[in-house]
C-alpha cells in the first residue's frame, strides 16, 4: 500500500512535475498513514528521489528516448505489479493523456484526469477537476484500485531536494503492446518553452493584426520574461502565430504563475485554456472585454502602446 | 475496409451550463446537443479514409436513445454508412472505462480495422476513452493526431505532443486514432443526405447485448460548482509608460511573480 508517483524524465533528468507530484504525494501519504514510492522509466538518477520524499523507487531500465506508448504502458504495468500501490499520480502532460488511460484500462481501474487539486477525504484521495471547458468543477473519487490521477503541471509547489537517497528496485519488463515507431520529430516552430508547463505565458490575440506585429510586439515580451508564447484561436487561425501556440479549449491548457493576455477579448473558449493561471494581466483597449472580469491586473489601453513599454520595464529589472 | 468512428453527443460549446442546486451534477436539459468538437474531426477522417481506400464506416456512440437524431444528422448524413447506439442507464453512466468496454465489444463485433475518435469529449473532457479502447482491443493507438494517411495495412500519422513538439509516426493496423483540432476540415451535411440518413441502418443496443461484465463506474463525481471566483481586478491607470512600470512593480512586490 503506497502512493506511487510516476516521476517522468527526459535525457536522464527528471521533469519538474516529478518534484511537484512527490511533494504533494508526501503530504497526502502523511494524511493517509502510508508511504510514497516512485516509478522511473530509463536511466534518470532514481535514488535521488529519496530527497523528495520517495521511500522506494521502482526503475524499469530501457531506452525510452523514442516515445512509444506501448513500451511505456508495459513498463509501468510491471512497476505497478511490483509496487502494488493504492494510488498512482502522474502528470497531465502528453504521456498522462496518451499512456496513463491505457495503463488504467490494463489495470481495470478508473482514472481522474487533469486534476487541479488533490485532497484526502474519508480516508481516500479525491481529485478536483474541471468539466465543460472549465465552466464547472467537480470532485472525482475512485473506488477501484489503484486509483489513478493525473495532475495539471504547475498545480503544486516544488519542494527542494534534501539530498536524501531512496532504495531502488530494478523491475523487469517485456514489451507486449503493439508498437508505433517514430519516423521524425519536428521541433517547435517558435520559442521552445513548453507552454503547458511554463511558469509565465504571454499571449496575443486578434488585435495584433499581423504575424509581423505578433513577432515584433508579443515575442520580445515573452523573451524578456523568459515566458512561453501563446495566442488566441483568432490569432492562430489568422496565421499570426503557429497552431501549436493556441491556448484554449481546442488548443493547449496552461497553468502558469503569470499569464499576460494582450489584445485578447476573453471568449469562453480561450478562458477554458488559461483560467487557472495564478495571476492574470489583461491589456485591451475595450474596457468591456470579458477578460477584465478574470484579470488580477488590467490596463485599458492599446496593446501597441503598452506592451513595448512593458518589455522595456521588464528588461530594466535587475 | 471496415472503418469505425466513436462519437459522443454532448452540449454545444455555447450551451448554458447550469450546476444542480445540490451539486450532484450539471443540468443541460433543453440545451443544444451536437457531436463533440473533436469527434467531428473523427467523423470526417473516417469518411475521408473510406473515400481514399474504400469500405464502409460505422459510427458508434453510447448515450440516450434520444441521441439517434443527432447521430443521424452528425454522422450518417455526412457519409457514415451505419451506426450503433448503445443506450440505457447502465451504459450512459458507465464512465470512460465502461464506455470503452462497451465500444470495444461493439467494434469487435463489427470487425473494424481502424477506429477514429476525438482526443477528448467536450463535456467531461477526460481524454481517456480512446487509449482505453485501444488497450481493451489490444490495438496500437496514436493520440492527438493532426495528419493521417493509410498505405495498405500500415498508417502514418502526425501527433501533437508537449512543448510544441510534433512527431511523425508509423504503425500497423488495427489501430485507434484520437483526433486533434486541425486534422481536417469537417464537411457540412447536404439536405438530400439528411433525408437519406433517415433510412440508413442504426442498431439500438443496450449494455446487456454485449457480454462485457461489470461496467459500473468506479469513478464518482460530486460537489459540482462553478469555477472558483477570482478577486476583482485592479485597473492600472496612467499613460502607457507609467502603467507599464506600475504593473511591473505590482507583479514583483504584490503578486511576487517576477
Short mmCIF file of C-alpha atoms in Angstrom, two decimals, chain B:
data_model
loop_
_atom_site.label_atom_id
_atom_site.label_comp_id
_atom_site.label_asym_id
_atom_site.label_seq_id
_atom_site.Cartn_x
_atom_site.Cartn_y
_atom_site.Cartn_z
CA UNK B 1 -12.04 -1.79 -45.21
CA UNK B 2 -14.25 -1.71 -42.12
CA UNK B 3 -13.79 1.71 -40.56
CA UNK B 4 -15.21 2.79 -37.22
CA UNK B 5 -15.71 6.14 -35.52
CA UNK B 6 -16.71 6.72 -31.90
CA UNK B 7 -18.66 9.94 -31.40
CA UNK B 8 -20.24 11.33 -28.27
CA UNK B 9 -23.27 13.59 -28.29
CA UNK B 10 -22.61 16.46 -25.88
CA UNK B 11 -23.75 20.03 -25.23
CA UNK B 12 -22.77 22.63 -27.82
CA UNK B 13 -19.85 24.89 -26.81
CA UNK B 14 -22.29 27.78 -26.32
CA UNK B 15 -24.75 25.78 -24.20
CA UNK B 16 -25.55 27.15 -20.75
CA UNK B 17 -24.00 25.03 -18.01
CA UNK B 18 -26.33 25.05 -15.01
CA UNK B 19 -24.99 23.45 -11.82
CA UNK B 20 -27.69 21.49 -9.98
CA UNK B 21 -28.53 23.10 -6.63
CA UNK B 22 -27.38 20.01 -4.68
CA UNK B 23 -24.04 19.97 -6.57
CA UNK B 24 -24.68 16.45 -7.87
CA UNK B 25 -24.11 17.34 -11.47
CA UNK B 26 -24.83 19.67 -14.35
CA UNK B 27 -28.26 20.21 -15.88
CA UNK B 28 -28.11 20.65 -19.65
CA UNK B 29 -31.80 19.89 -20.31
CA UNK B 30 -33.12 21.89 -23.24
CA UNK B 31 -29.63 22.92 -24.40
CA UNK B 32 -28.43 22.33 -27.96
CA UNK B 33 -26.65 18.97 -28.39
CA UNK B 34 -24.11 18.14 -31.08
CA UNK B 35 -21.38 15.63 -31.95
CA UNK B 36 -18.45 16.77 -29.77
CA UNK B 37 -15.89 19.15 -31.32
CA UNK B 38 -13.04 16.64 -31.58
CA UNK B 39 -15.38 13.80 -32.56
CA UNK B 40 -16.39 15.90 -35.58
CA UNK B 41 -12.81 15.60 -36.84
CA UNK B 42 -13.01 11.85 -36.20
CA UNK B 43 -16.22 11.50 -38.24
CA UNK B 44 -14.66 13.48 -41.08
CA UNK B 45 -11.41 11.47 -41.03
CA UNK B 46 -13.33 8.17 -41.06
CA UNK B 47 -15.29 9.29 -44.13
CA UNK B 48 -12.14 10.58 -45.88
CA UNK B 49 -10.45 7.24 -45.18
CA UNK B 50 -13.38 5.42 -46.79
CA UNK B 51 -13.18 7.77 -49.78
CA UNK B 52 -9.44 7.04 -50.09
CA UNK B 53 -9.35 3.26 -49.66
CA UNK B 54 -12.95 2.09 -49.99
CA UNK B 55 -15.05 0.21 -47.49
CA UNK B 56 -17.69 1.42 -45.11
CA UNK B 57 -17.91 3.48 -41.93
CA UNK B 58 -19.83 2.55 -38.80
CA UNK B 59 -20.44 5.24 -36.17
CA UNK B 60 -20.54 4.03 -32.56
CA UNK B 61 -21.99 6.01 -29.69
CA UNK B 62 -23.01 5.49 -26.08
CA UNK B 63 -25.85 7.74 -24.96
CA UNK B 64 -29.60 8.07 -24.52
CA UNK B 65 -31.94 6.73 -27.21
CA UNK B 66 -32.81 10.36 -27.98
CA UNK B 67 -29.29 10.80 -29.42
CA UNK B 68 -30.43 8.85 -32.51
CA UNK B 69 -31.47 12.02 -34.33
CA UNK B 70 -28.07 13.64 -33.72
CA UNK B 71 -26.15 10.53 -34.77
CA UNK B 72 -28.15 10.56 -38.00
CA UNK B 73 -27.56 14.26 -38.67
CA UNK B 74 -23.99 14.42 -37.30
CA UNK B 75 -22.58 11.15 -38.69
CA UNK B 76 -24.87 9.27 -41.11
CA UNK B 77 -25.82 12.38 -43.09
CA UNK B 78 -22.12 13.17 -43.58
CA UNK B 79 -21.25 9.79 -45.08
CA UNK B 80 -21.13 7.15 -42.36
CA UNK B 81 -22.96 4.07 -43.61
CA UNK B 82 -24.43 2.67 -40.40
CA UNK B 83 -24.50 3.36 -36.69
CA UNK B 84 -24.65 1.56 -33.36
CA UNK B 85 -26.17 3.44 -30.41
CA UNK B 86 -25.79 1.82 -27.00
CA UNK B 87 -28.34 3.17 -24.52
CA UNK B 88 -29.75 2.51 -21.05
CA UNK B 89 -28.95 3.84 -17.59
CA UNK B 90 -26.03 1.46 -17.02
CA UNK B 91 -24.42 2.24 -20.39
CA UNK B 92 -24.98 6.00 -20.19
CA UNK B 93 -23.48 6.17 -16.70
CA UNK B 94 -20.62 3.76 -17.35
CA UNK B 95 -17.76 6.29 -17.16
CA UNK B 96 -14.79 6.29 -19.52
CA UNK B 97 -13.67 2.72 -18.78
CA UNK B 98 -17.17 1.22 -19.00
CA UNK B 99 -17.84 3.16 -22.19
CA UNK B 100 -14.59 1.84 -23.66
CA UNK B 101 -15.60 -1.74 -22.74
CA UNK B 102 -18.97 -1.42 -24.49
CA UNK B 103 -17.46 0.22 -27.57
CA UNK B 104 -14.66 -2.39 -27.74
CA UNK B 105 -17.28 -5.16 -27.80
CA UNK B 106 -19.33 -3.41 -30.49
CA UNK B 107 -16.23 -2.68 -32.60
CA UNK B 108 -15.06 -6.30 -32.37
CA UNK B 109 -18.49 -7.48 -33.46
CA UNK B 110 -18.40 -5.11 -36.45
CA UNK B 111 -14.89 -6.25 -37.44
CA UNK B 112 -13.35 -2.78 -37.77
CA UNK B 113 -9.65 -2.41 -38.62
CA UNK B 114 -9.22 1.27 -37.80
CA UNK B 115 -11.21 3.42 -35.38
CA UNK B 116 -11.17 7.20 -35.06
CA UNK B 117 -12.37 9.19 -32.08
CA UNK B 118 -11.87 12.69 -30.66
CA UNK B 119 -8.89 13.36 -28.40
CA UNK B 120 -11.39 14.37 -25.69
CA UNK B 121 -15.09 14.87 -25.19
CA UNK B 122 -16.36 18.41 -24.87
CA UNK B 123 -18.30 17.70 -21.65
CA UNK B 124 -16.28 15.58 -19.22
CA UNK B 125 -13.13 16.18 -21.25
CA UNK B 126 -11.07 13.49 -19.53
CA UNK B 127 -9.14 12.32 -22.65
CA UNK B 128 -9.30 8.69 -21.57
CA UNK B 129 -11.66 6.74 -23.79
CA UNK B 130 -9.58 6.35 -26.97
CA UNK B 131 -6.46 4.97 -25.26
CA UNK B 132 -8.59 2.70 -23.05
CA UNK B 133 -10.40 1.40 -26.14
CA UNK B 134 -7.08 0.54 -27.82
CA UNK B 135 -5.92 -1.34 -24.74
CA UNK B 136 -9.15 -3.36 -24.50
CA UNK B 137 -8.91 -4.22 -28.21
CA UNK B 138 -5.18 -4.98 -27.98
CA UNK B 139 -4.52 -2.49 -30.80
CA UNK B 140 -1.90 0.20 -31.31
CA UNK B 141 -3.01 3.79 -30.71
CA UNK B 142 -1.85 7.29 -31.53
CA UNK B 143 -3.21 10.32 -29.65
CA UNK B 144 -3.77 13.93 -30.74
CA UNK B 145 -3.30 13.30 -34.43
CA UNK B 146 -3.14 16.23 -36.87
CA UNK B 147 -2.34 14.28 -40.07
CA UNK B 148 -3.25 10.73 -41.04
CA UNK B 149 -2.75 8.50 -44.08
CA UNK B 150 -3.15 4.80 -44.81
CA UNK B 151 -0.83 2.76 -47.00
CA UNK B 152 -2.16 -0.79 -47.24
CA UNK B 153 -2.16 -2.24 -43.75
CA UNK B 154 0.15 0.48 -42.44
CA UNK B 155 -0.52 4.03 -41.38
CA UNK B 156 1.44 7.22 -40.97
CA UNK B 157 0.28 9.88 -38.52
CA UNK B 158 1.49 13.19 -37.08
CA UNK B 159 0.83 13.75 -33.40
CA UNK B 160 0.90 16.90 -31.25
CA UNK B 161 2.95 16.33 -28.10
CA UNK B 162 4.26 18.58 -25.27
CA UNK B 163 6.28 21.76 -25.73
CA UNK B 164 5.03 22.23 -29.27
CA UNK B 165 6.85 19.09 -30.42
CA UNK B 166 5.18 17.13 -33.20
CA UNK B 167 6.14 13.66 -34.33
CA UNK B 168 5.50 11.71 -37.47
CA UNK B 169 4.91 8.07 -36.53
CA UNK B 170 4.12 4.87 -38.38
CA UNK B 171 2.45 1.65 -37.36
CA UNK B 172 0.32 -1.23 -38.50
CA UNK B 173 -3.42 -1.69 -38.36
CA UNK B 174 -5.54 -2.31 -36.43
CA UNK B 175 -5.26 0.98 -34.59
CA UNK B 176 -7.20 3.61 -32.67
CA UNK B 177 -6.51 7.21 -33.72
CA UNK B 178 -7.57 10.12 -31.49
CA UNK B 179 -8.16 13.28 -33.45
CA UNK B 180 -6.82 16.76 -32.72
CA UNK B 181 -8.15 20.13 -33.80
CA UNK B 182 -6.97 20.87 -37.34
CA UNK B 183 -6.75 17.25 -38.56
CA UNK B 184 -9.18 18.12 -41.35
CA UNK B 185 -11.98 20.48 -42.27
CA UNK B 186 -15.25 18.77 -41.28
CA UNK B 187 -17.90 18.92 -44.01
CA UNK B 188 -21.48 20.09 -43.61
CA UNK B 189 -24.38 17.79 -44.44
CA UNK B 190 -26.35 18.39 -47.63
CA UNK B 191 -30.14 18.38 -47.43
CA UNK B 192 -30.66 15.27 -49.62
CA UNK B 193 -28.11 13.42 -47.48
CA UNK B 194 -30.00 14.39 -44.31
CA UNK B 195 -33.12 12.82 -45.86
CA UNK B 196 -31.19 9.69 -46.92
CA UNK B 197 -29.64 9.39 -43.46
CA UNK B 198 -33.09 8.78 -42.02
CA UNK B 199 -33.15 5.42 -43.76
CA UNK B 200 -29.59 4.31 -43.00
CA UNK B 201 -29.29 1.39 -40.57
CA UNK B 202 -28.92 2.38 -36.90
CA UNK B 203 -28.80 -0.50 -34.41
CA UNK B 204 -30.17 0.31 -30.97
CA UNK B 205 -28.32 -1.72 -28.38
CA UNK B 206 -28.11 -1.97 -24.61
CA UNK B 207 -25.22 -2.96 -22.37
CA UNK B 208 -26.84 -6.38 -21.94
CA UNK B 209 -26.31 -7.10 -25.65
CA UNK B 210 -22.55 -7.21 -25.03
CA UNK B 211 -21.22 -9.74 -22.55
CA UNK B 212 -18.55 -7.41 -21.19
CA UNK B 213 -19.08 -7.99 -17.47
CA UNK B 214 -19.08 -5.20 -14.94
CA UNK B 215 -19.36 -1.72 -16.42
CA UNK B 216 -20.49 0.07 -13.25
CA UNK B 217 -18.41 3.22 -12.92
CA UNK B 218 -15.73 3.18 -10.26
CA UNK B 219 -15.21 6.91 -10.58
CA UNK B 220 -17.73 9.14 -8.85
CA UNK B 221 -18.23 12.87 -9.40
CA UNK B 222 -19.63 15.14 -6.70
CA UNK B 223 -19.55 18.69 -5.31
CA UNK B 224 -20.15 20.36 -8.66
CA UNK B 225 -19.58 24.10 -8.51
CA UNK B 226 -18.91 26.97 -10.88
CA UNK B 227 -15.25 27.97 -11.35
CA UNK B 228 -13.83 29.49 -8.15
CA UNK B 229 -14.39 33.27 -8.20
CA UNK B 230 -11.35 35.45 -8.83
CA UNK B 231 -10.75 38.57 -6.78
CA UNK B 232 -11.93 41.74 -8.54
CA UNK B 233 -9.39 43.03 -11.00
CA UNK B 234 -7.37 46.17 -10.34
CA UNK B 235 -7.28 48.57 -13.28
CA UNK B 236 -3.97 50.39 -13.58
CA UNK B 237 -4.38 53.98 -14.84
CA UNK B 238 -1.93 56.36 -16.44
CA UNK B 239 -0.09 56.67 -19.74
CA UNK B 240 1.48 53.59 -21.34
CA UNK B 241 4.95 54.02 -19.80
CA UNK B 242 3.76 54.70 -16.26
CA UNK B 243 1.07 51.98 -16.38
CA UNK B 244 3.70 49.50 -17.59
CA UNK B 245 6.15 50.35 -14.82
CA UNK B 246 3.40 50.30 -12.17
CA UNK B 247 2.33 46.86 -13.45
CA UNK B 248 5.88 45.54 -13.21
CA UNK B 249 6.14 46.93 -9.66
CA UNK B 250 2.86 45.21 -8.64
CA UNK B 251 3.84 41.92 -10.27
CA UNK B 252 7.13 41.99 -8.35
CA UNK B 253 6.15 43.42 -4.97
CA UNK B 254 2.49 42.47 -4.54
CA UNK B 255 1.91 39.36 -6.65
CA UNK B 256 5.55 38.22 -6.30
CA UNK B 257 5.62 36.57 -9.72
CA UNK B 258 8.62 38.43 -11.19
#
